[in-house]
mmCIF file of C-alpha atoms in Angstrom:
data_model
loop_
_atom_site.group_PDB
_atom_site.id
_atom_site.type_symbol
_atom_site.label_atom_id
_atom_site.label_comp_id
_atom_site.label_asym_id
_atom_site.label_seq_id
_atom_site.Cartn_x
_atom_site.Cartn_y
_atom_site.Cartn_z
ATOM 1 C CA MET P 299 -60.881 44.762 -5.546
ATOM 2 C CA GLN P 300 -59.167 41.945 -3.707
ATOM 3 C CA VAL P 301 -55.975 42.662 -1.782
ATOM 4 C CA CYS P 302 -53.291 39.959 -2.045
ATOM 5 C CA LEU P 303 -51.274 40.616 1.062
ATOM 6 C CA ASN P 304 -47.999 38.724 0.856
ATOM 7 C CA GLY P 305 -47.762 35.728 -1.494
ATOM 8 C CA SER P 306 -44.235 34.335 -1.726
ATOM 9 C CA ARG P 307 -42.639 37.586 -0.537
ATOM 10 C CA THR P 308 -40.377 37.417 2.489
ATOM 11 C CA ALA P 309 -38.727 39.845 4.885
ATOM 12 C CA ALA P 310 -36.004 40.207 2.278
ATOM 13 C CA ASP P 311 -38.548 42.132 0.179
ATOM 14 C CA GLY P 312 -38.929 44.771 2.889
ATOM 15 C CA ALA P 313 -40.212 45.205 6.415
ATOM 16 C CA HIS P 314 -43.574 46.328 5.022
ATOM 17 C CA VAL P 315 -44.390 42.787 3.784
ATOM 18 C CA PRO P 316 -46.809 41.324 6.388
ATOM 19 C CA LEU P 317 -45.987 37.811 7.562
ATOM 20 C CA THR P 318 -47.385 37.163 11.060
ATOM 21 C CA PRO P 319 -51.145 36.943 11.718
ATOM 22 C CA GLU P 320 -51.055 40.300 13.489
ATOM 23 C CA GLU P 321 -49.156 41.997 10.659
ATOM 24 C CA LEU P 322 -51.472 40.471 8.077
ATOM 25 C CA ALA P 323 -54.558 41.631 9.960
ATOM 26 C CA ARG P 324 -53.302 45.211 10.321
ATOM 27 C CA SER P 325 -52.271 45.342 6.673
ATOM 28 C CA ALA P 326 -55.620 43.945 5.558
ATOM 29 C CA ALA P 327 -57.567 46.407 7.701
ATOM 30 C CA ALA P 328 -55.661 49.334 6.194
ATOM 31 C CA ALA P 329 -56.224 47.943 2.700
ATOM 32 C CA VAL P 330 -59.951 47.613 3.371
ATOM 33 C CA ALA P 331 -60.015 51.226 4.537
ATOM 34 C CA ALA P 332 -58.397 52.097 1.190
ATOM 35 C CA GLY P 333 -61.119 50.255 -0.726
ATOM 36 C CA ALA P 334 -60.342 46.522 -0.785
ATOM 37 C CA THR P 335 -63.393 44.299 -0.441
ATOM 38 C CA GLU P 336 -61.712 40.979 0.438
ATOM 39 C CA ALA P 337 -58.282 39.603 1.308
ATOM 40 C CA HIS P 338 -56.129 36.760 -0.023
ATOM 41 C CA VAL P 339 -53.264 35.516 2.119
ATOM 42 C CA HIS P 340 -50.437 32.978 2.213
ATOM 43 C CA PRO P 341 -50.241 31.965 5.902
ATOM 44 C CA ARG P 342 -46.735 31.489 7.318
ATOM 45 C CA ALA P 343 -45.283 29.306 10.033
ATOM 46 C CA PRO P 344 -43.160 31.102 12.666
ATOM 47 C CA CYS P 345 -40.055 30.142 10.663
ATOM 48 C CA GLY P 346 -41.464 32.098 7.705
ATOM 49 C CA ARG P 347 -42.299 29.099 5.527
ATOM 50 C CA GLU P 348 -45.687 28.963 3.810
ATOM 51 C CA SER P 349 -47.866 26.297 5.379
ATOM 52 C CA LEU P 350 -51.326 24.738 5.087
ATOM 53 C CA SER P 351 -51.203 23.417 8.643
ATOM 54 C CA ALA P 352 -54.290 24.081 10.751
ATOM 55 C CA ARG P 353 -51.986 25.606 13.405
ATOM 56 C CA VAL P 354 -50.874 28.189 10.833
ATOM 57 C CA VAL P 355 -53.982 28.788 8.751
ATOM 58 C CA GLY P 356 -56.375 29.145 11.682
ATOM 59 C CA PRO P 357 -54.667 32.040 13.494
ATOM 60 C CA ALA P 358 -54.127 33.927 10.237
ATOM 61 C CA VAL P 359 -57.768 33.614 9.207
ATOM 62 C CA GLU P 360 -59.057 34.529 12.664
ATOM 63 C CA ALA P 361 -56.826 37.593 12.900
ATOM 64 C CA LEU P 362 -57.789 38.833 9.434
ATOM 65 C CA ARG P 363 -61.473 38.197 9.889
ATOM 66 C CA GLY P 364 -61.498 39.865 13.286
ATOM 67 C CA LEU P 365 -59.721 43.070 12.305
ATOM 68 C CA ALA P 366 -60.402 43.524 8.584
ATOM 69 C CA GLY P 367 -64.025 42.371 8.596
ATOM 70 C CA VAL P 368 -64.061 41.162 4.980
ATOM 71 C CA PRO P 369 -64.082 37.686 3.367
ATOM 72 C CA VAL P 370 -60.718 35.970 3.765
ATOM 73 C CA GLY P 371 -59.186 33.564 1.275
ATOM 74 C CA VAL P 372 -56.043 31.444 1.466
ATOM 75 C CA THR P 373 -53.780 29.723 -1.002
ATOM 76 C CA THR P 374 -53.637 25.949 -1.335
ATOM 77 C CA GLY P 375 -50.615 26.062 -3.651
ATOM 78 C CA ALA P 376 -48.641 22.859 -4.038
ATOM 79 C CA TRP P 377 -45.451 24.713 -3.078
ATOM 80 C CA ALA P 378 -46.797 24.947 0.494
ATOM 81 C CA GLU P 379 -47.311 21.161 0.591
ATOM 82 C CA PRO P 380 -46.147 19.287 -2.533
ATOM 83 C CA GLY P 381 -47.694 15.917 -1.654
ATOM 84 C CA THR P 382 -51.319 15.627 -2.770
ATOM 85 C CA ALA P 383 -52.341 13.265 0.034
ATOM 86 C CA ALA P 384 -50.631 15.403 2.676
ATOM 87 C CA ARG P 385 -52.221 18.559 1.267
ATOM 88 C CA LEU P 386 -55.684 16.998 1.442
ATOM 89 C CA GLU P 387 -55.051 15.845 5.001
ATOM 90 C CA GLN P 388 -53.956 19.307 6.073
ATOM 91 C CA VAL P 389 -57.052 20.949 4.583
ATOM 92 C CA ARG P 390 -59.194 18.256 6.169
ATOM 93 C CA SER P 391 -57.714 19.178 9.563
ATOM 94 C CA TRP P 392 -58.605 22.886 9.389
ATOM 95 C CA SER P 393 -60.737 23.869 12.369
ATOM 96 C CA VAL P 394 -60.997 27.547 11.376
ATOM 97 C CA LEU P 395 -62.256 27.726 7.805
ATOM 98 C CA PRO P 396 -61.494 30.564 5.391
ATOM 99 C CA ASP P 397 -64.325 31.983 3.324
ATOM 100 C CA PHE P 398 -62.650 30.841 0.101
ATOM 101 C CA ALA P 399 -59.482 29.164 -1.093
ATOM 102 C CA SER P 400 -57.665 29.330 -4.408
ATOM 103 C CA VAL P 401 -56.994 26.006 -6.143
ATOM 104 C CA ASN P 402 -54.519 25.991 -9.009
ATOM 105 C CA TRP P 403 -56.147 23.812 -11.634
ATOM 106 C CA HIS P 404 -52.887 22.798 -13.296
ATOM 107 C CA GLU P 405 -51.519 21.273 -10.105
ATOM 108 C CA PRO P 406 -51.820 17.568 -9.249
ATOM 109 C CA GLY P 407 -54.836 16.779 -7.113
ATOM 110 C CA ALA P 408 -56.639 20.036 -7.890
ATOM 111 C CA GLU P 409 -60.073 18.496 -8.376
ATOM 112 C CA GLU P 410 -59.816 16.304 -5.284
ATOM 113 C CA LEU P 411 -58.847 19.383 -3.286
ATOM 114 C CA ALA P 412 -61.726 21.416 -4.707
ATOM 115 C CA VAL P 413 -64.196 18.636 -3.855
ATOM 116 C CA LEU P 414 -62.926 18.569 -0.272
ATOM 117 C CA LEU P 415 -63.128 22.348 0.126
ATOM 118 C CA LEU P 416 -66.650 22.500 -1.259
ATOM 119 C CA ALA P 417 -67.737 19.662 1.020
ATOM 120 C CA ARG P 418 -66.384 21.624 3.969
ATOM 121 C CA GLY P 419 -68.284 24.763 2.932
ATOM 122 C CA VAL P 420 -65.261 26.686 1.656
ATOM 123 C CA ALA P 421 -65.808 28.493 -1.650
ATOM 124 C CA VAL P 422 -63.270 27.750 -4.391
ATOM 125 C CA GLU P 423 -61.397 30.175 -6.623
ATOM 126 C CA ALA P 424 -60.272 28.208 -9.670
ATOM 127 C CA GLY P 425 -56.760 29.473 -10.302
ATOM 128 C CA ILE P 426 -55.999 29.289 -14.023
ATOM 129 C CA TRP P 427 -52.433 30.269 -14.871
ATOM 130 C CA SER P 428 -51.457 31.355 -18.352
ATOM 131 C CA GLY P 429 -48.912 29.049 -19.956
ATOM 132 C CA THR P 430 -50.328 25.923 -18.256
ATOM 133 C CA GLU P 431 -52.948 23.274 -18.989
ATOM 134 C CA GLY P 432 -55.194 24.800 -16.352
ATOM 135 C CA ALA P 433 -57.709 26.333 -18.746
ATOM 136 C CA ALA P 434 -58.202 23.087 -20.697
ATOM 137 C CA ARG P 435 -58.543 21.049 -17.515
ATOM 138 C CA PHE P 436 -61.018 23.510 -16.047
ATOM 139 C CA ALA P 437 -63.103 23.565 -19.233
ATOM 140 C CA ALA P 438 -63.539 19.793 -18.925
ATOM 141 C CA SER P 439 -64.165 19.796 -15.180
ATOM 142 C CA PRO P 440 -67.628 18.941 -13.841
ATOM 143 C CA LEU P 441 -66.787 21.164 -10.875
ATOM 144 C CA GLY P 442 -66.615 24.287 -13.059
ATOM 145 C CA PRO P 443 -70.172 25.476 -12.405
ATOM 146 C CA ARG P 444 -69.676 25.127 -8.651
ATOM 147 C CA VAL P 445 -66.670 27.397 -8.144
ATOM 148 C CA LEU P 446 -66.987 30.873 -6.697
ATOM 149 C CA ARG P 447 -65.081 32.395 -9.600
ATOM 150 C CA VAL P 448 -62.200 31.913 -11.968
ATOM 151 C CA LEU P 449 -58.906 33.487 -10.916
ATOM 152 C CA ALA P 450 -57.290 34.263 -14.277
ATOM 153 C CA GLU P 451 -53.589 34.627 -13.472
ATOM 154 C CA VAL P 452 -51.343 36.139 -16.140
ATOM 155 C CA THR P 453 -47.814 34.868 -15.580
ATOM 156 C CA ASP P 454 -46.295 36.995 -18.344
ATOM 157 C CA THR P 455 -44.297 39.640 -16.465
ATOM 158 C CA ASN P 456 -43.290 41.654 -19.537
ATOM 159 C CA PRO P 457 -45.229 44.958 -19.440
ATOM 160 C CA SER P 458 -45.164 45.097 -23.241
ATOM 161 C CA THR P 459 -46.831 41.717 -23.772
ATOM 162 C CA ALA P 460 -48.785 41.011 -20.570
ATOM 163 C CA GLU P 461 -51.999 42.545 -21.909
ATOM 164 C CA ALA P 462 -51.886 40.357 -25.015
ATOM 165 C CA SER P 463 -51.228 37.335 -22.815
ATOM 166 C CA ALA P 464 -54.240 38.290 -20.719
ATOM 167 C CA HIS P 465 -56.466 38.433 -23.799
ATOM 168 C CA ALA P 466 -55.211 35.000 -24.851
ATOM 169 C CA LEU P 467 -55.899 33.574 -21.387
ATOM 170 C CA LEU P 468 -59.417 35.003 -21.323
ATOM 171 C CA THR P 469 -60.097 33.553 -24.762
ATOM 172 C CA SER P 470 -58.977 30.123 -23.594
ATOM 173 C CA LEU P 471 -61.281 30.397 -20.579
ATOM 174 C CA ALA P 472 -64.459 31.356 -22.416
ATOM 175 C CA PRO P 473 -67.102 30.818 -21.273
ATOM 176 C CA ALA P 474 -65.572 29.677 -17.929
ATOM 177 C CA HIS P 475 -68.691 27.693 -17.005
ATOM 178 C CA GLY P 476 -70.508 31.010 -16.594
ATOM 179 C CA ARG P 477 -68.555 31.883 -13.463
ATOM 180 C CA PRO P 478 -67.247 35.414 -12.696
ATOM 181 C CA VAL P 479 -63.631 36.111 -13.591
ATOM 182 C CA LEU P 480 -61.008 37.906 -11.502
ATOM 183 C CA LEU P 481 -58.131 38.938 -13.773
ATOM 184 C CA HIS P 482 -54.698 39.900 -12.483
ATOM 185 C CA GLY P 483 -51.037 40.039 -13.468
ATOM 186 C CA GLU P 484 -47.793 39.905 -11.563
ATOM 187 C CA ASP P 485 -44.565 41.886 -11.305
ATOM 188 C CA GLY P 486 -44.051 43.823 -14.574
ATOM 189 C CA GLY P 487 -47.407 42.700 -15.917
ATOM 190 C CA THR P 488 -49.402 43.799 -12.876
ATOM 191 C CA TRP P 489 -50.450 47.279 -13.906
ATOM 192 C CA PRO P 490 -51.185 46.634 -17.626
ATOM 193 C CA VAL P 491 -53.385 43.672 -16.702
ATOM 194 C CA LEU P 492 -55.152 45.573 -13.915
ATOM 195 C CA ARG P 493 -55.990 48.390 -16.340
ATOM 196 C CA LEU P 494 -57.319 45.830 -18.817
ATOM 197 C CA ALA P 495 -59.539 44.359 -16.097
ATOM 198 C CA GLY P 496 -60.920 47.852 -15.520
ATOM 199 C CA ARG P 497 -61.690 48.348 -19.203
ATOM 200 C CA LEU P 498 -63.381 44.948 -19.400
ATOM 201 C CA GLY P 499 -65.303 45.420 -16.156
ATOM 202 C CA LEU P 500 -63.740 42.350 -14.536
ATOM 203 C CA ALA P 501 -62.831 41.950 -10.904
ATOM 204 C CA THR P 502 -59.136 42.262 -10.124
ATOM 205 C CA ARG P 503 -56.673 42.283 -7.265
ATOM 206 C CA ILE P 504 -53.569 44.133 -6.155
ATOM 207 C CA GLY P 505 -51.095 43.860 -3.318
ATOM 208 C CA LEU P 506 -47.539 43.062 -2.375
ATOM 209 C CA GLU P 507 -47.944 39.477 -3.594
ATOM 210 C CA ASP P 508 -48.289 40.732 -7.167
ATOM 211 C CA THR P 509 -46.023 43.779 -7.185
ATOM 212 C CA LEU P 510 -43.712 45.798 -4.990
ATOM 213 C CA LEU P 511 -44.027 48.871 -7.199
ATOM 214 C CA LEU P 512 -46.566 51.627 -7.709
ATOM 215 C CA PRO P 513 -47.636 52.545 -11.272
ATOM 216 C CA ASN P 514 -44.967 55.275 -11.405
ATOM 217 C CA GLY P 515 -42.238 52.760 -10.550
ATOM 218 C CA GLU P 516 -41.757 53.912 -6.966
ATOM 219 C CA ARG P 517 -41.539 51.330 -4.219
ATOM 220 C CA ALA P 518 -44.894 50.703 -2.534
ATOM 221 C CA LEU P 519 -44.874 51.234 1.210
ATOM 222 C CA SER P 520 -47.969 49.162 2.008
ATOM 223 C CA ASN P 521 -50.801 47.083 0.656
ATOM 224 C CA ALA P 522 -53.136 49.989 1.356
ATOM 225 C CA GLN P 523 -51.077 52.248 -0.887
ATOM 226 C CA LEU P 524 -51.264 49.672 -3.671
ATOM 227 C CA VAL P 525 -55.028 49.310 -3.258
ATOM 228 C CA ALA P 526 -55.566 53.072 -3.480
ATOM 229 C CA ALA P 527 -53.374 53.251 -6.581
ATOM 230 C CA GLY P 528 -55.042 50.168 -8.021
ATOM 231 C CA LEU P 529 -58.518 51.628 -7.717
ATOM 232 C CA ALA P 530 -57.360 54.833 -9.416
ATOM 233 C CA GLU P 531 -55.771 52.875 -12.283
ATOM 234 C CA TYR P 532 -58.778 50.553 -12.574
ATOM 235 C CA GLN P 533 -61.139 53.494 -13.008
ATOM 236 C CA ARG P 534 -58.814 55.525 -15.221
ATOM 237 C CA ASP P 535 -60.200 54.458 -18.590
ATOM 238 C CA GLN P 536 -63.804 53.995 -17.541
#
């Protein structure tokens, strides 16, 4: 169970969304105590903007690693740095390396970025979003066998159809170069997809990046609360 700590959420989503390195580390440590085995984070500059700068990524990774004591992964999403060349340069400048980084295979420059990360000793999560060309591009990629795992991301937020969308995404990924798959949904699709991952025996994730709500519809107060609820839901049909 991976905990996804913040994603694109901001302070407008509630004071419980961790943004600073210290907040992220405390939230991750509590989530690990609740059962999370690794953490995924979107590091933020002091202004609150997502950033791939070494000055932003390094402190976040160090704080998480020091307090939570589990593998730490970061995003490399193009929204944090739209220019491919600039994104590569920022990752090349990292002095504190995360344990893994997610690379969205449908984004421009994905393979170049994955090559750079692997050369630097950072494991790669191949982010494959439903509704994109990511699965087809990944299937044809010579880098497929070298990734840590496939991050199967269901973008369908309708709770009535998200599970079907997840099945379709998994079908398009088979056999995913033989790599493990972490399946997750977002917003309204979060809990149906997490339960499906449990039934299929796939890894999954939960946290404030994916949803602000508990399975009963109540507002989640922390990442730790979501992790505890996620583990209960994951094991419910097993």
